[in-house]
Short mmCIF file of C-alpha atoms in Angstrom, two decimals:
data_model
loop_
_atom_site.label_atom_id
_atom_site.label_comp_id
_atom_site.label_asym_id
_atom_site.label_seq_id
_atom_site.Cartn_x
_atom_site.Cartn_y
_atom_site.Cartn_z
CA UNK A 1451 18.41 3.15 -21.79
CA UNK A 1452 15.81 0.47 -21.19
CA UNK A 1453 12.29 1.09 -22.44
CA UNK A 1454 10.92 0.69 -18.93
CA UNK A 1455 13.00 3.70 -17.81
CA UNK A 1456 11.44 6.08 -20.37
CA UNK A 1457 8.90 8.45 -18.82
CA UNK A 1458 6.32 9.61 -19.75
CA UNK A 1459 5.19 7.63 -22.75
CA UNK A 1460 1.43 7.96 -22.42
CA UNK A 1461 -1.30 9.86 -20.61
CA UNK A 1462 -0.78 10.25 -16.81
CA UNK A 1463 -3.71 9.49 -14.51
CA UNK A 1464 -4.09 11.02 -11.00
CA UNK A 1465 -6.46 8.92 -8.95
CA UNK A 1466 -8.29 10.97 -6.28
CA UNK A 1467 -9.96 9.03 -3.39
CA UNK A 1468 -12.62 11.73 -3.03
CA UNK A 1469 -15.64 12.84 -5.11
CA UNK A 1470 -15.39 15.48 -7.83
CA UNK A 1471 -16.11 19.00 -6.70
CA UNK A 1472 -14.24 19.06 -3.43
CA UNK A 1473 -12.94 22.57 -2.81
CA UNK A 1474 -9.58 21.39 -1.51
CA UNK A 1475 -8.81 17.82 -2.58
CA UNK A 1476 -10.36 17.73 -6.05
CA UNK A 1477 -9.59 21.38 -6.68
CA UNK A 1478 -5.96 20.93 -5.80
CA UNK A 1479 -5.65 17.76 -7.87
CA UNK A 1480 -7.13 19.40 -10.96
CA UNK A 1481 -5.05 22.54 -10.65
CA UNK A 1482 -1.91 20.44 -10.33
CA UNK A 1483 -2.87 18.16 -13.24
CA UNK A 1484 -3.29 21.22 -15.50
CA UNK A 1485 0.21 22.54 -14.64
CA UNK A 1486 1.83 19.13 -14.81
CA UNK A 1487 0.41 18.60 -18.27
CA UNK A 1488 1.92 21.90 -19.39
CA UNK A 1489 5.31 20.99 -17.98
CA UNK A 1490 5.43 17.56 -19.55
CA UNK A 1491 3.51 18.37 -22.73
CA UNK A 1492 1.62 15.20 -21.95
CA UNK A 1493 -2.11 14.71 -21.16
CA UNK A 1494 -2.87 14.42 -17.43
CA UNK A 1495 -6.33 13.33 -16.33
CA UNK A 1496 -8.11 13.14 -12.98
CA UNK A 1497 -9.96 10.00 -12.05
CA UNK A 1498 -12.19 10.34 -8.94
CA UNK A 1499 -12.54 7.01 -7.12
CA UNK A 1500 -14.22 7.70 -3.76
CA UNK A 1501 -15.31 4.99 -1.32
CA UNK A 1502 -13.96 2.49 1.17
CA UNK A 1503 -12.17 5.06 3.26
CA UNK A 1504 -9.79 5.76 0.32
CA UNK A 1505 -9.22 2.05 -0.27
CA UNK A 1506 -11.11 2.03 -3.62
CA UNK A 1507 -8.58 4.51 -5.11
CA UNK A 1508 -5.62 2.86 -3.49
CA UNK A 1509 -6.47 -0.56 -4.87
CA UNK A 1510 -7.15 0.98 -8.27
CA UNK A 1511 -3.58 2.41 -8.37
CA UNK A 1512 -2.10 -0.83 -7.12
CA UNK A 1513 -3.83 -2.70 -10.02
CA UNK A 1514 -1.99 -0.50 -12.62
CA UNK A 1515 1.54 -1.07 -13.92
CA UNK A 1516 4.35 0.35 -11.79
CA UNK A 1517 5.52 2.69 -14.57
CA UNK A 1518 4.86 6.15 -13.10
CA UNK A 1519 1.79 6.84 -15.25
CA UNK A 1520 -0.77 6.28 -12.49
CA UNK A 1521 -0.42 8.53 -9.42
CA UNK A 1522 -2.31 8.41 -6.16
CA UNK A 1523 -3.45 11.67 -4.62
CA UNK A 1524 -3.32 11.23 -0.89
CA UNK A 1525 -4.49 13.24 2.08
CA UNK A 1526 -2.64 12.57 5.37
CA UNK A 1527 -1.60 9.04 4.37
CA UNK A 1528 -2.63 5.71 2.97
CA UNK A 1529 -3.46 4.00 6.22
CA UNK A 1530 -6.93 5.06 7.38
CA UNK A 1531 -8.86 2.30 5.68
CA UNK A 1532 -6.07 -0.28 6.32
CA UNK A 1533 -6.22 0.41 10.05
CA UNK A 1534 -9.97 -0.12 10.04
CA UNK A 1535 -9.84 -3.18 7.75
CA UNK A 1536 -6.51 -5.01 8.00
CA UNK A 1537 -7.75 -7.56 5.51
CA UNK A 1538 -7.61 -5.06 2.65
CA UNK A 1539 -5.41 -6.27 -0.17
CA UNK A 1540 -2.65 -3.68 0.02
CA UNK A 1541 0.02 -2.46 2.42
CA UNK A 1542 1.06 1.15 2.90
CA UNK A 1543 4.61 -0.01 2.16
CA UNK A 1544 3.55 -0.85 -1.41
CA UNK A 1545 3.32 2.88 -2.15
CA UNK A 1546 5.96 5.60 -1.98
CA UNK A 1547 5.27 9.33 -1.43
CA UNK A 1548 7.06 11.27 -4.13
CA UNK A 1549 6.10 14.82 -3.22
CA UNK A 1550 3.98 17.01 -0.99
CA UNK A 1551 1.43 19.22 -2.66
CA UNK A 1552 -0.04 21.46 0.04
CA UNK A 1553 -1.44 21.56 3.55
CA UNK A 1554 -4.54 22.97 5.20
CA UNK A 1555 -6.32 23.25 8.55
CA UNK A 1556 -9.89 22.37 9.51
CA UNK A 1557 -12.73 24.53 10.82
CA UNK A 1558 -15.56 23.24 12.92
CA UNK A 1559 -18.86 24.28 11.33
CA UNK A 1560 -22.26 23.69 12.89
CA UNK A 1561 -25.88 24.36 11.88
CA UNK A 1562 -26.90 27.92 12.91
CA UNK A 1563 -30.25 26.40 13.88
CA UNK A 1564 -28.66 24.70 16.85
CA UNK A 1565 -28.14 28.10 18.50
CA UNK A 1566 -24.44 27.51 19.33
CA UNK A 1567 -22.68 30.87 19.04
CA UNK A 1568 -19.37 29.92 20.61
CA UNK A 1569 -17.34 26.73 20.96
CA UNK A 1570 -17.92 26.73 24.68
CA UNK A 1571 -21.67 26.31 24.06
CA UNK A 1572 -21.01 22.61 23.41
CA UNK A 1573 -19.82 22.10 26.94
CA UNK A 1574 -22.26 20.18 29.04
CA UNK A 1575 -24.24 18.89 26.10
CA UNK A 1576 -26.41 16.07 27.49
CA UNK A 1577 -27.07 14.25 24.24
CA UNK A 1578 -24.70 12.62 21.75
CA UNK A 1579 -23.07 15.04 19.31
CA UNK A 1580 -23.31 13.86 15.71
CA UNK A 1581 -20.21 14.84 13.68
CA UNK A 1582 -19.45 14.04 10.07
CA UNK A 1583 -16.43 12.03 8.94
CA UNK A 1584 -15.03 10.75 5.66
CA UNK A 1585 -14.92 7.08 5.01
CA UNK A 1586 -14.37 4.53 7.75
CA UNK A 1587 -12.19 3.94 10.78
CA UNK A 1588 -9.80 6.39 12.36
CA UNK A 1589 -9.21 9.64 10.46
CA UNK A 1590 -8.32 13.26 11.13
CA UNK A 1591 -12.05 13.87 11.56
CA UNK A 1592 -12.51 11.20 14.19
CA UNK A 1593 -9.37 12.18 16.06
CA UNK A 1594 -10.34 15.81 16.22
CA UNK A 1595 -13.87 14.87 17.30
CA UNK A 1596 -12.60 12.62 20.06
CA UNK A 1597 -10.22 15.29 21.38
CA UNK A 1598 -12.85 17.97 21.37
CA UNK A 1599 -15.41 15.71 23.03
CA UNK A 1600 -12.85 14.80 25.77
CA UNK A 1601 -12.26 18.50 26.49
CA UNK A 1602 -15.97 19.10 26.91
CA UNK A 1603 -16.65 15.69 28.54
CA UNK A 1604 -19.47 14.99 26.12
CA UNK A 1605 -20.40 11.99 24.03
CA UNK A 1606 -20.13 11.95 20.24
CA UNK A 1607 -20.89 9.81 17.26
CA UNK A 1608 -19.23 9.84 13.80
CA UNK A 1609 -21.51 9.85 10.72
CA UNK A 1610 -19.68 8.81 7.51
CA UNK A 1611 -19.83 10.64 4.18
CA UNK A 1612 -18.00 10.07 0.92
CA UNK A 1613 -16.79 13.66 0.56
CA UNK A 1614 -16.54 17.01 2.24
CA UNK A 1615 -19.25 18.54 0.14
CA UNK A 1616 -21.70 15.94 1.46
CA UNK A 1617 -20.62 16.57 5.00
CA UNK A 1618 -21.03 20.33 4.71
CA UNK A 1619 -24.45 19.87 3.06
CA UNK A 1620 -25.48 17.73 5.99
CA UNK A 1621 -24.58 20.61 8.32
CA UNK A 1622 -26.59 23.12 6.23
CA UNK A 1623 -29.65 20.88 6.30
CA UNK A 1624 -29.26 20.16 10.01
CA UNK A 1625 -28.78 16.43 9.40
CA UNK A 1626 -25.70 16.41 11.67
CA UNK A 1627 -24.44 18.64 14.49
CA UNK A 1628 -21.08 19.55 13.05
CA UNK A 1629 -18.33 18.88 10.57
CA UNK A 1630 -14.60 19.55 10.45
CA UNK A 1631 -14.38 21.16 7.05
CA UNK A 1632 -11.12 22.10 5.35
CA UNK A 1633 -10.46 25.82 5.29
CA UNK A 1634 -11.13 25.88 1.57
CA UNK A 1635 -14.46 24.15 1.94
CA UNK A 1636 -15.33 26.46 4.87
CA UNK A 1637 -14.83 29.45 2.59
CA UNK A 1638 -17.69 28.31 0.42
CA UNK A 1639 -20.16 28.33 3.31
CA UNK A 1640 -18.84 30.73 5.98
CA UNK A 1641 -21.25 33.45 4.95
CA UNK A 1642 -24.24 31.10 4.68
CA UNK A 1643 -26.78 32.14 7.38
CA UNK A 1644 -27.47 28.45 8.04
CA UNK A 1645 -23.88 27.82 9.14
CA UNK A 1646 -21.81 28.94 12.11
CA UNK A 1647 -18.02 28.60 12.21
CA UNK A 1648 -16.93 27.99 15.83
CA UNK A 1649 -13.14 27.47 15.66
CA UNK A 1650 -10.32 26.16 13.47
CA UNK A 1651 -7.26 23.93 13.98
CA UNK A 1652 -4.49 26.29 12.91
CA UNK A 1653 -1.68 27.59 15.08
CA UNK A 1654 -2.32 30.90 16.87
CA UNK A 1655 -1.49 33.91 14.72
CA UNK A 1656 -1.69 32.05 11.40
CA UNK A 1657 -5.31 32.74 10.45
CA UNK A 1658 -4.87 33.78 6.84
CA UNK A 1659 -8.21 32.76 5.39
CA UNK A 1660 -10.98 33.07 7.98
CA UNK A 1661 -10.38 36.32 9.91
CA UNK A 1662 -12.34 36.70 13.17
CA UNK A 1663 -12.45 32.96 13.85
CA UNK A 1664 -10.30 31.82 16.82
CA UNK A 1665 -8.15 28.72 16.87
CA UNK A 1666 -8.91 25.84 19.21
CA UNK A 1667 -5.53 26.52 20.79
CA UNK A 1668 -6.57 30.10 21.60
CA UNK A 1669 -9.71 28.65 23.20
CA UNK A 1670 -7.72 26.39 25.50
CA UNK A 1671 -7.32 23.23 23.37
CA UNK A 1672 -3.63 22.98 22.49
CA UNK A 1673 -3.99 19.37 21.21
CA UNK A 1674 -6.38 20.57 18.50
CA UNK A 1675 -3.66 22.24 16.40
CA UNK A 1676 -3.78 20.05 13.31
CA UNK A 1677 -2.66 20.24 9.69
CA UNK A 1678 -3.96 18.04 6.89
CA UNK A 1679 -1.27 17.17 4.34
CA UNK A 1680 -1.83 16.58 0.61
CA UNK A 1681 0.69 14.71 -1.48
CA UNK A 1682 1.29 12.28 -4.32
CA UNK A 1683 2.33 8.66 -4.23
CA UNK A 1684 3.16 5.89 -6.72
CA UNK A 1685 3.68 2.18 -6.50
CA UNK A 1686 6.90 1.59 -4.52
CA UNK A 1687 8.16 -0.83 -7.10
CA UNK A 1688 8.20 1.83 -9.83
CA UNK A 1689 11.73 1.96 -11.36
CA UNK A 1690 14.01 4.28 -9.40
CA UNK A 1691 14.87 6.40 -12.39
CA UNK A 1692 11.19 7.07 -13.16
CA UNK A 1693 10.51 7.88 -9.50
CA UNK A 1694 13.38 10.34 -9.58
CA UNK A 1695 12.14 12.03 -12.79
CA UNK A 1696 8.62 12.12 -11.43
CA UNK A 1697 9.67 13.58 -8.04
CA UNK A 1698 11.80 16.27 -9.61
CA UNK A 1699 9.09 17.23 -12.16
CA UNK A 1700 6.30 17.33 -9.53
CA UNK A 1701 8.42 19.48 -7.23
CA UNK A 1702 9.19 21.92 -10.04
CA UNK A 1703 5.46 22.27 -10.78
CA UNK A 1704 4.54 22.59 -7.12
CA UNK A 1705 7.06 25.36 -6.56
CA UNK A 1706 5.87 27.32 -9.69
CA UNK A 1707 4.13 30.68 -9.45
CA UNK A 1708 1.07 29.14 -11.12
CA UNK A 1709 0.64 26.58 -8.36
CA UNK A 1710 1.29 29.17 -5.61
CA UNK A 1711 -1.51 31.19 -7.08
CA UNK A 1712 -3.71 28.11 -7.30
CA UNK A 1713 -3.08 27.31 -3.63
CA UNK A 1714 -4.05 30.78 -2.62
CA UNK A 1715 -7.25 30.55 -4.70
CA UNK A 1716 -8.09 27.25 -3.07
CA UNK A 1717 -7.19 28.61 0.40
CA UNK A 1718 -4.43 26.06 0.86
CA UNK A 1719 -1.04 26.70 2.43
CA UNK A 1720 2.33 25.89 0.89
CA UNK A 1721 4.12 22.88 2.35
CA UNK A 1722 7.54 24.45 2.93
CA UNK A 1723 9.52 21.30 3.89
CA UNK A 1724 11.22 18.71 1.72
CA UNK A 1725 9.76 15.43 0.60
CA UNK A 1726 11.59 13.73 3.45
CA UNK A 1727 10.05 16.20 5.89
CA UNK A 1728 6.66 15.32 4.40
CA UNK A 1729 7.26 11.58 4.77
CA UNK A 1730 8.18 12.16 8.43
CA UNK A 1731 5.03 14.17 9.03
CA UNK A 1732 2.92 11.40 7.50
CA UNK A 1733 4.72 8.77 9.63
CA UNK A 1734 4.08 10.90 12.73
CA UNK A 1735 0.43 11.07 11.82
CA UNK A 1736 0.32 7.33 11.39
CA UNK A 1737 1.48 6.90 14.97
CA UNK A 1738 -1.32 9.21 16.09
CA UNK A 1739 -3.84 7.14 14.18
CA UNK A 1740 -2.47 3.91 15.54
CA UNK A 1741 -2.67 5.27 19.09
CA UNK A 1742 -6.25 6.33 18.46
CA UNK A 1743 -7.11 2.86 17.20
CA UNK A 1744 -5.49 1.27 20.25
CA UNK A 1745 -7.32 3.61 22.58
CA UNK A 1746 -10.61 2.85 20.82
CA UNK A 1747 -10.01 -0.89 21.16
CA UNK A 1748 -9.19 -0.47 24.83
CA UNK A 1749 -12.32 1.58 25.46
CA UNK A 1750 -14.42 -1.04 23.69
CA UNK A 1751 -13.38 -3.80 26.09
#
């Protein structure tokens, strides 16, 4: 056996493109790192590298050896920043998804001070609606915002933040009009009197975590059913044997009772498909993002 095929031989790092403290992203990464360390009997550390629409973290992983010891936590895909800035020094094809971790929906939260009690109260708004987003360019946040604005025939503007906690804080203080928070993050503020939860992006009948809140679909917006997918990726040129060992180990950890409990605690859903299913879901989402970029470019002409 060649030395380069031995894994692991040192501490494993999971690079997270979002700030520490995020209820879903950072929480999931840290819960997984703890269980992975137990399984491998090897230290596993989290490195938060927010910024640049996830490009800072992506470039940091690209700069490390392709030996399976530096993993990239990804939400929805690796393409958001690249679509916004094609000149970035990486390609999505330089990374390979090795396993899904979890999935979640989003809830639209707004400042209670705005006086909006129901989603329909946004219809006919005569001013621009300020909604928070993460990073730059097209994202799940901007796509959901555009779809909702189209339904209500209102104008909107995206205000960027580095992490979900910052976006939610901006809602609480009234700095912005709304934010599509993950269900886990919504749990931390749903009872705050300064926040109103108007709807969420789940499929009808699957509201496990925020009872009493209707889905966008139930409110007449079928194109607002949306899942955010969390997974792990490595450099695509990592030796095949190491990728195989890594994928099998990660899946074993993800399917463990400890991680099922962690997902429940973090208000995340299990991803029930295979890694190939997950890759197809990410590819499908990429097509949606590309279409949104093309539509935006067309509208800007």
